[in-house]
Tab-separated table of C-alpha atoms in Angstrom:
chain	number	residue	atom	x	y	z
A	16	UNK	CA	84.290	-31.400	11.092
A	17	UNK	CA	87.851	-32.037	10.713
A	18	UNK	CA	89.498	-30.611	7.362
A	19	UNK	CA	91.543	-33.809	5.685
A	20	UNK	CA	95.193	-32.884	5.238
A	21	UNK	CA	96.188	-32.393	1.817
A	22	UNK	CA	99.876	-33.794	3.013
A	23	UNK	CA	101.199	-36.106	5.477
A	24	UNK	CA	101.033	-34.659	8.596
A	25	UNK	CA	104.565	-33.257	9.936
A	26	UNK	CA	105.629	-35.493	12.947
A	27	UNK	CA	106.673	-32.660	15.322
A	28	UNK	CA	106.005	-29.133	15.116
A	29	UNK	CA	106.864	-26.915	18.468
A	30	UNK	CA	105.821	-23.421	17.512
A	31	UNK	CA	103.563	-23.669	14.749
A	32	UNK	CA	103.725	-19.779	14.005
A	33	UNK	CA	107.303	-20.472	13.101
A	34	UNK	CA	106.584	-23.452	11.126
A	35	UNK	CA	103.845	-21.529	9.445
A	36	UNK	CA	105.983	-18.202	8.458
A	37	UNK	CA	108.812	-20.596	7.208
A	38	UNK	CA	106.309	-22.115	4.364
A	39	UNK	CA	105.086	-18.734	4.045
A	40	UNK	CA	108.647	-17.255	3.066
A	41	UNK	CA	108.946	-20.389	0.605
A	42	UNK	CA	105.932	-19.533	-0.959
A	43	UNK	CA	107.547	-16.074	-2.080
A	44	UNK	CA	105.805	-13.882	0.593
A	45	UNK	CA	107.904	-10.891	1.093
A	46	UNK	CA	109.388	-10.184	4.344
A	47	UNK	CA	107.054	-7.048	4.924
A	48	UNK	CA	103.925	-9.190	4.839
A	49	UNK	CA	105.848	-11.784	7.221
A	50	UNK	CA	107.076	-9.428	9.518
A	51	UNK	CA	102.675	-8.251	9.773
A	52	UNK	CA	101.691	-12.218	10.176
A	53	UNK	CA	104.508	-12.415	12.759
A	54	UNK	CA	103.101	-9.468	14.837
A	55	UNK	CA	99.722	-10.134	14.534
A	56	UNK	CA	100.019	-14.108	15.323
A	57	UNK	CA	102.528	-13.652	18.032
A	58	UNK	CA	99.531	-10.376	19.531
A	59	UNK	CA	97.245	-13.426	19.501
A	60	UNK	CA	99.749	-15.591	21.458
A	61	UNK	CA	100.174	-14.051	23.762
A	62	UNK	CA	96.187	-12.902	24.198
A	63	UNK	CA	95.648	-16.942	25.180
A	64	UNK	CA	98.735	-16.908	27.394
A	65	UNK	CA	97.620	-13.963	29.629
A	66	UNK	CA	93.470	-14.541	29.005
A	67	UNK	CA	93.518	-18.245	28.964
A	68	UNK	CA	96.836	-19.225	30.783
A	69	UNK	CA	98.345	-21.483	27.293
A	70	UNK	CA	99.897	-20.099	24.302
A	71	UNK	CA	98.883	-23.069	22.749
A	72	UNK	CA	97.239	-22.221	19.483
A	73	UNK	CA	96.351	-25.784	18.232
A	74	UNK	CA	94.291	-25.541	21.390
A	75	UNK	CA	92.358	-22.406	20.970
A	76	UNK	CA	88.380	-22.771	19.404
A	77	UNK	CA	85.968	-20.360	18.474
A	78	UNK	CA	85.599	-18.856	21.797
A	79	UNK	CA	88.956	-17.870	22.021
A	80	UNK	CA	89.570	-16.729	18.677
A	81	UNK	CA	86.050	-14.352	19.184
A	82	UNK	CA	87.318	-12.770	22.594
A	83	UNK	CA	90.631	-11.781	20.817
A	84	UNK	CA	88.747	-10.253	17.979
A	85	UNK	CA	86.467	-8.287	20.877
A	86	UNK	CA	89.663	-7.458	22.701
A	87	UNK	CA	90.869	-5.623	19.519
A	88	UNK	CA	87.704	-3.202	19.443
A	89	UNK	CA	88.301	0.071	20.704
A	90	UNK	CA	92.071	0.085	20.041
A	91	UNK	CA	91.926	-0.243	15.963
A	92	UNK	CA	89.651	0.588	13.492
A	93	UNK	CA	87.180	-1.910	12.081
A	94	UNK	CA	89.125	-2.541	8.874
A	95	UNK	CA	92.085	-2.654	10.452
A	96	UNK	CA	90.068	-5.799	13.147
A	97	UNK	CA	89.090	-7.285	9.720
A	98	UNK	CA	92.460	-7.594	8.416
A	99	UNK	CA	94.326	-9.289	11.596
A	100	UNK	CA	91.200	-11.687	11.404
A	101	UNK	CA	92.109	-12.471	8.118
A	102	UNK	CA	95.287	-12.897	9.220
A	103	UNK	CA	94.451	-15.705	11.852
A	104	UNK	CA	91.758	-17.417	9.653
A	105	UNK	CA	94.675	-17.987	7.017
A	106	UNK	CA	97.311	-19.348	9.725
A	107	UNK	CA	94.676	-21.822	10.801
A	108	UNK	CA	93.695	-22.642	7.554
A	109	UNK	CA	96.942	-23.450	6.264
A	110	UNK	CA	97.762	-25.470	9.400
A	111	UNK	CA	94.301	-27.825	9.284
A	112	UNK	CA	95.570	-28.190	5.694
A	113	UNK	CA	98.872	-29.661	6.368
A	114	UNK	CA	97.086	-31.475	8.888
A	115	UNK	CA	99.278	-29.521	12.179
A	116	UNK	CA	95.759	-28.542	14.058
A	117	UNK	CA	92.478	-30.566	13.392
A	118	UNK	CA	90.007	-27.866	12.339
A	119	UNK	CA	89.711	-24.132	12.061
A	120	UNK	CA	88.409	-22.455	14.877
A	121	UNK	CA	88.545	-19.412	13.021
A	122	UNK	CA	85.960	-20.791	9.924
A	123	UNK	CA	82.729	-19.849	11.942
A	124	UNK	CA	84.359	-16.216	13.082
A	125	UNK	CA	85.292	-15.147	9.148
A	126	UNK	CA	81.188	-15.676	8.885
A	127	UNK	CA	79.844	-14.014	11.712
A	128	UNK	CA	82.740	-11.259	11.514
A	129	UNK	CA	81.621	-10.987	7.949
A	130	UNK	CA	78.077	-9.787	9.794
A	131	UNK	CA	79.620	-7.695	12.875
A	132	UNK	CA	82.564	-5.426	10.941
A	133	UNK	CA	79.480	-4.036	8.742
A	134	UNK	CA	77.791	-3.116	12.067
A	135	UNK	CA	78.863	0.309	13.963
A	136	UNK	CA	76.431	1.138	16.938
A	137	UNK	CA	76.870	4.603	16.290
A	138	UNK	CA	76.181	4.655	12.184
A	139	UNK	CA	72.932	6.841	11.842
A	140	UNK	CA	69.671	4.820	12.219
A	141	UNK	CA	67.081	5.402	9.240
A	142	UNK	CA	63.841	3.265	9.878
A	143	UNK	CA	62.517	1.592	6.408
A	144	UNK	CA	59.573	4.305	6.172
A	145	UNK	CA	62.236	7.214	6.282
A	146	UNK	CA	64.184	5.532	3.986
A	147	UNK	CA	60.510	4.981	1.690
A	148	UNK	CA	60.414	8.728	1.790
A	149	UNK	CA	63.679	9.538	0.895
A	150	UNK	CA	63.328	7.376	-2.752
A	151	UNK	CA	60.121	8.964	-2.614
A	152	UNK	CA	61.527	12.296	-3.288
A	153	UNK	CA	64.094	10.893	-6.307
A	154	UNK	CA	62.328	11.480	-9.466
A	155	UNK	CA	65.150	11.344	-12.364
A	156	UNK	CA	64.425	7.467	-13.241
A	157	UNK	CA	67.939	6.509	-13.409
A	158	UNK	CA	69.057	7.960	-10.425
A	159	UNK	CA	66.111	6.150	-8.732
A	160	UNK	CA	66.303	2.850	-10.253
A	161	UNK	CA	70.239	3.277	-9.117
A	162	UNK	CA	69.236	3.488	-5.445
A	163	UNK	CA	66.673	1.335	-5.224
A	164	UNK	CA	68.783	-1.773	-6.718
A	165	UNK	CA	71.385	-0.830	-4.397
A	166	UNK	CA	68.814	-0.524	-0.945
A	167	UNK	CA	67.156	-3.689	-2.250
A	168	UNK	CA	69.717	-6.285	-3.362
A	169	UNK	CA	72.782	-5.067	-1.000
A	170	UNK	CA	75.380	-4.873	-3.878
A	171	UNK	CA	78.622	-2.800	-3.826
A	172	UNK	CA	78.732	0.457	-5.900
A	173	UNK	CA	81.375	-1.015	-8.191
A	174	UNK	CA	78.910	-4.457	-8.604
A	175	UNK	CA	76.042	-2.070	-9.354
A	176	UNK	CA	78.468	-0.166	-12.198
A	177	UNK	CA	79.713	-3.375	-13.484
A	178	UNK	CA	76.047	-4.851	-14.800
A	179	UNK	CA	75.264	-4.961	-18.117
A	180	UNK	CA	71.468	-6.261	-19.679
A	181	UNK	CA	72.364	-9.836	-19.806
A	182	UNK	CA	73.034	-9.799	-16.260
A	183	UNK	CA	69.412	-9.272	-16.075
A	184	UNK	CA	66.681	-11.565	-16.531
A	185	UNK	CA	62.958	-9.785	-16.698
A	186	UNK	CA	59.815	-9.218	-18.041
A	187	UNK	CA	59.656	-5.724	-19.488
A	188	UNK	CA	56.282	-4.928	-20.355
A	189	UNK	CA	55.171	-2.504	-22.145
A	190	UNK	CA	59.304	-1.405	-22.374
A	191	UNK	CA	60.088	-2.275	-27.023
A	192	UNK	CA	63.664	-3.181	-25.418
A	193	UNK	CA	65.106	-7.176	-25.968
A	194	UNK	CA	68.308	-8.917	-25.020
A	195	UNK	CA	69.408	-11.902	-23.956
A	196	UNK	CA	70.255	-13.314	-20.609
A	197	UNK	CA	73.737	-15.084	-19.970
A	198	UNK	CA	73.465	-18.335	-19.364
A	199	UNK	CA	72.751	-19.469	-15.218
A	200	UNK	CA	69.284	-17.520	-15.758
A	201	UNK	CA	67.481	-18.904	-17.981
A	202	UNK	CA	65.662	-20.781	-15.186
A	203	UNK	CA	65.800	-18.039	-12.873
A	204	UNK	CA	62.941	-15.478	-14.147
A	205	UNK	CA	63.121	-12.428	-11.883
A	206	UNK	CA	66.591	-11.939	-11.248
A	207	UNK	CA	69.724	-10.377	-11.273
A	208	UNK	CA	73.256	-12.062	-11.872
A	209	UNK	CA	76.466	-10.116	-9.503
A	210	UNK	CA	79.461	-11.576	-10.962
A	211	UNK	CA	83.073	-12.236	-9.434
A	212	UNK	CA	84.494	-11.440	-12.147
A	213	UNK	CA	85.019	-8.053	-13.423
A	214	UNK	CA	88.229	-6.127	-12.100
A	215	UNK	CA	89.062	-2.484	-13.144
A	216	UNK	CA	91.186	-2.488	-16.064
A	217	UNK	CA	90.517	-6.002	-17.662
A	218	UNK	CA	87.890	-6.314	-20.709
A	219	UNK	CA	85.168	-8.459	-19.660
A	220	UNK	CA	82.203	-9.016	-22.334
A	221	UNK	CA	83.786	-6.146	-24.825
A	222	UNK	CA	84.626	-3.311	-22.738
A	223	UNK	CA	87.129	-2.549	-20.260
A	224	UNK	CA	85.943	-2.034	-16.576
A	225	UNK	CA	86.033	0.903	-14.295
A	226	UNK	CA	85.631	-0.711	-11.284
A	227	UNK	CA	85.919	-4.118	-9.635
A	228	UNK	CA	83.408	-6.421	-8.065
A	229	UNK	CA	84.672	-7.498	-4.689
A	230	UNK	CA	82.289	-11.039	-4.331
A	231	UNK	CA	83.382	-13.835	-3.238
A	232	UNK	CA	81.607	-15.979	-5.423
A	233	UNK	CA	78.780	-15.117	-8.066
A	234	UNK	CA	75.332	-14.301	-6.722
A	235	UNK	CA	71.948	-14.171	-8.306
A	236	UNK	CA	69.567	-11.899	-6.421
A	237	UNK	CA	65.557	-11.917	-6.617
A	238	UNK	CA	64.149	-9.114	-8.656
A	239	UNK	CA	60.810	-8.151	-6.654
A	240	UNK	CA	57.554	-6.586	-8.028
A	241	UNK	CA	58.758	-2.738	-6.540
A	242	UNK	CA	62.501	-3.143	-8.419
A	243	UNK	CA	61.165	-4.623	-11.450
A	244	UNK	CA	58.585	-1.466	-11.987
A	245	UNK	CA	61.726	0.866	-11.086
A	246	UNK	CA	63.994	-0.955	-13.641
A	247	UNK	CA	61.232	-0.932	-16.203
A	248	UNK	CA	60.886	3.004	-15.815
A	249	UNK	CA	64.567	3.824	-16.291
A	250	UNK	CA	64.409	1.002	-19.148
A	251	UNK	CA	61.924	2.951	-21.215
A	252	UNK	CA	63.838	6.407	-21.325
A	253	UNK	CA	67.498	4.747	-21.308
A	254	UNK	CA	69.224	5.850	-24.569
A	255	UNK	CA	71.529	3.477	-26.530
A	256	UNK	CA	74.550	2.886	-25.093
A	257	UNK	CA	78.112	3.823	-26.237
A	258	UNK	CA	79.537	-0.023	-25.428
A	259	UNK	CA	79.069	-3.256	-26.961
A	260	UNK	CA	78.678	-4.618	-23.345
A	261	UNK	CA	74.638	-3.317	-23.451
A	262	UNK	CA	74.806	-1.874	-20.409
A	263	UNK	CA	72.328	-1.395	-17.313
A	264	UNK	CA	73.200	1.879	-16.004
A	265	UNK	CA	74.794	4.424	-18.230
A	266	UNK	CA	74.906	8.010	-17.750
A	267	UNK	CA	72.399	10.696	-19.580
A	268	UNK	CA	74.474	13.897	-18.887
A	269	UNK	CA	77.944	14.885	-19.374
A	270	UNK	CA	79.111	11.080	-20.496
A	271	UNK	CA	76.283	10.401	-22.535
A	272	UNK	CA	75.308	6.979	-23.286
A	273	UNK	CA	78.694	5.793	-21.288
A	274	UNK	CA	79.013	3.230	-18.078
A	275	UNK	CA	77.991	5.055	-14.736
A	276	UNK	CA	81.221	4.777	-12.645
A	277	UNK	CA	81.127	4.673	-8.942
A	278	UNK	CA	82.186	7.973	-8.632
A	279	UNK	CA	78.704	8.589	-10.857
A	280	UNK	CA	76.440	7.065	-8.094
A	281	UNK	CA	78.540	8.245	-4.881
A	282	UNK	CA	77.693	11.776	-6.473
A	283	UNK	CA	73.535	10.832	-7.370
A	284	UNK	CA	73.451	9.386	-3.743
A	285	UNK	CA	75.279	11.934	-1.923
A	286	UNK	CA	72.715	15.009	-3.911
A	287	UNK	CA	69.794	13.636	-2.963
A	288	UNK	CA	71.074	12.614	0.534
A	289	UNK	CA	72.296	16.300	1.331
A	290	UNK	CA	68.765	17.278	0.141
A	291	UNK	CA	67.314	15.136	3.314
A	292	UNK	CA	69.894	16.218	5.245
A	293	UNK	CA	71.803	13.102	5.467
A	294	UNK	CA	74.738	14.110	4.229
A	295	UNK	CA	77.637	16.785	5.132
A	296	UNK	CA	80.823	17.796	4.080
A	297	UNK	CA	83.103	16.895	6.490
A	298	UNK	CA	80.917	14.183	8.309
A	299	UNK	CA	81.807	10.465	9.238
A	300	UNK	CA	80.104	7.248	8.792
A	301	UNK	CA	78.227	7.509	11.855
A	302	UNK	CA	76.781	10.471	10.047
A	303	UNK	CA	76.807	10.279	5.997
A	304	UNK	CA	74.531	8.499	3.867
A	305	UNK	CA	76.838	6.907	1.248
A	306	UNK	CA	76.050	4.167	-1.329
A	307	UNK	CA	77.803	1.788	0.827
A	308	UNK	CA	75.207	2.808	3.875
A	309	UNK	CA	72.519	1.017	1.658
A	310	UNK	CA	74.893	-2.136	2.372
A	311	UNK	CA	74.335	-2.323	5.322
A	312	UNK	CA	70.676	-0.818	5.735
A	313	UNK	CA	69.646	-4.030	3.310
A	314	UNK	CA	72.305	-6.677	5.999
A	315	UNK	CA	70.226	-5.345	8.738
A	316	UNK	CA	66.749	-5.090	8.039
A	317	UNK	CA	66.857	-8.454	5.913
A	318	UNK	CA	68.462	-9.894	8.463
A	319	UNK	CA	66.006	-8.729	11.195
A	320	UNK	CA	63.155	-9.940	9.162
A	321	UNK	CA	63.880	-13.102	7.872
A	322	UNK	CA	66.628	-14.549	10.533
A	323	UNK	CA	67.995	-16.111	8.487
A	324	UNK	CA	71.741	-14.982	8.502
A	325	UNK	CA	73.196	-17.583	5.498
A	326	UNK	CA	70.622	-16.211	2.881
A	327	UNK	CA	71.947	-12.731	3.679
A	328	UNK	CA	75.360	-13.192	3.396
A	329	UNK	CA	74.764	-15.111	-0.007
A	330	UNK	CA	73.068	-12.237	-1.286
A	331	UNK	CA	75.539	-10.015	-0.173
A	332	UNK	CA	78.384	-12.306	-1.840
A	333	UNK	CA	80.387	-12.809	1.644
A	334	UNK	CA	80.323	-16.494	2.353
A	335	UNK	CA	82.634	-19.401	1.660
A	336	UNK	CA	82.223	-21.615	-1.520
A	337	UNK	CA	80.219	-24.707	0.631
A	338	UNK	CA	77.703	-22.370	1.817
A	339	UNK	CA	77.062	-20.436	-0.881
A	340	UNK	CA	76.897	-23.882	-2.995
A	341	UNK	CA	74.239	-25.079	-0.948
A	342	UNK	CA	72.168	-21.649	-1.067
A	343	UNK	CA	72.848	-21.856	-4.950
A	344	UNK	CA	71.419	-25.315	-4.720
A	345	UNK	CA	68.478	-23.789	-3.059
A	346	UNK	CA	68.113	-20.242	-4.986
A	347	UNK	CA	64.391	-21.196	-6.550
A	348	UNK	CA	62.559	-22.741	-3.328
A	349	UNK	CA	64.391	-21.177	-0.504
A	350	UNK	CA	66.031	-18.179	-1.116
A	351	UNK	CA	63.661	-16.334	-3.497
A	352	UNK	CA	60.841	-17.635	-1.645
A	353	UNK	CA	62.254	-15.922	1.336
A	354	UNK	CA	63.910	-12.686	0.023
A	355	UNK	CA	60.199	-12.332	-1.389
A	356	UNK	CA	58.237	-12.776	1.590
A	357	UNK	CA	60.933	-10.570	3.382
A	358	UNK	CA	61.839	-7.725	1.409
A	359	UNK	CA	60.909	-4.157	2.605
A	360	UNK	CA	59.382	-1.606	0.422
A	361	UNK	CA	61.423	1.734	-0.423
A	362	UNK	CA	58.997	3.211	-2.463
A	363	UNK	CA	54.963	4.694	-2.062
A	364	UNK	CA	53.629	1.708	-4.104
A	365	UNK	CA	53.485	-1.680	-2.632
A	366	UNK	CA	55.573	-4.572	-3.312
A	367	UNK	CA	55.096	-7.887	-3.673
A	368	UNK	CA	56.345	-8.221	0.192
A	369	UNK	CA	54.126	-5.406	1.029
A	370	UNK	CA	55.820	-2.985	4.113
């Protein structure tokens, strides 16, 4: 569907790369970020004129834009693909806004791209019963109820550092521990709260942050039967913590009592993953079990099992404000119901989704 123009539409616009960097450069961008829009743009150009025989690029759809983005793989890295994406999806944006080009071909890529850029055919494959026996052999209660909440909800390390209790809505039993949830969960028993908000160096809720969340948009996840009984455990030995914030995760050695930073859990994952032989100095992605592995072992067994690609990128916290309004709209009878009967177990015992 056709994005209404928030102006009237110019009358006559012959290269609208030009007419794009101009408004651009009025906007304040420096001439460094131009001169990388101007090089990337003008790379995709020319792609349609030699691929597609038209350098037209109010003419180009998603088919185009999606061979340019597989023409870049094998000449840059993945982040590098992500960020000349972004590039495109911002050019088209801007010109469906002003009303230059009718729609953005590039809206359905950002999603899917969202998906594929996580993906590398050659990262290590760990099946989910591997994986089972891997938490299996975690016994400090924090550092298990860390990596379990990461391999079951999909959240970035910084997310996972950022929680505090009232991000957490859950029945605690037989755990003497009380708080209060913030409000958005009252009605949502079971759950978790990621925020957008917290960035490293502002205060948020009394304390200044250590790390930043990087979600789009804020995301409560389902809190299964397995997570709640890990969360429970670490809640019954966690000592009093040194912040008003009440946090979730705090460390109980050297930093006593303070906020587990990411460099905390990179160091609790990487122990136990050297342990299993998962991890080695000196090894890549395709090799290393990191925290941010767990990212994308929950995006692709979730994904496998429930096929259902928008309820995993909500839960991850990738997708655009409509789509994540309309799985918000949804959280109680579609998405828990389906994270529930989809969810893989990572420890001996059971969950409520079984294996």
């Amino acid at each position: 569907m056709a994005t209404e123009p928030t102006a009237e539409a110019p009358e006559d616009v012959t290269d609208p790369i030009a007419y794009f960097l101009d408004d651009q450069r009025y906007h304040g961008k420096s001439e460094r970020t131009l001169e990388a829009y101007d090089r990337v743009l003008r790379r995709f150009e020319s792609f349609l004129l030699e691929r597609f025989d038209t350098d037209a690029t109010g003419a180009a759809g998603r088919r185009e834009c999606m061979a340019w983005i597989h023409s870049l793989r094998g000449e840059f890295e993945s982040s590098t693909i992500a960020t000349y994406a972004s590039y495109l999806n911002r050019f088209y944006e801007y010109m469906t806004r002003v009303g230059v080009f009718d729609d953005n071909p590039m809206a359905l890529v950002m999603e899917e791209l969202s998906e594929s850029i996580e993906t590398n055919p050659t990262r290590r494959d760990i099946s989910i019963a591997e994986m089972r026996s891997f938490v299996d052999g975690i016994a400090h209660p924090l550092e298990r109820a860390v990596v379990v909440t990461l391999l079951k909800t999909g959240m970035r390390v910084g997310e996972l550092c950022n929680l505090d209790l009232r991000d957490l809505h859950l029945e605690t039993p037989p755990v003497d521990l009380e708080w209060t949830p913030r409000v958005g969960l009252e009605q949502r028993p079971a759950s978790l709260f990621v925020s957008s908000e917290p960035a490293r160096g502002t205060t948020v809720n009394g304390e200044e942050r250590t790390a930043s969340n990087k979600r789009k948009r804020e995301t409560v996840v389902p809190v299964d039967e397995e997570l709640r009984r890990v969360l429970c455990e670490w809640l019954a030995i966690r000592p009093d913590a040194v912040s008003p914030a009440r946090l979730l995760f705090l460390d109980t050695r050297d930093s006593w009592g303070q906020r587990l930073t990411p460099s905390d859990v990179r160091y609790i994952v990487e122990k136990h993953a050297r342990e299993r032989g998962w991890y080695r100095t000196g090894g890549g992605t395709e090799e290393n079990v990191t925290p941010h592995y767990f990212r994308h072992f929950f995006t692709t067994h979730l994904r496998d099992r429930t096929g259902d690609r928008g309820i995993v990128q909500y839960l991850r916290g990738d997708v655009a404000g409509d789509v994540i309004d309309t799985y918000t709209h949804n959280w109680g009878d579609r998405v828990r119901e389906t994270y529930l009967d989809s969810i893989y177990s990572v420890t001996g015992r059971e969950s409520s989704a079984g294996v």
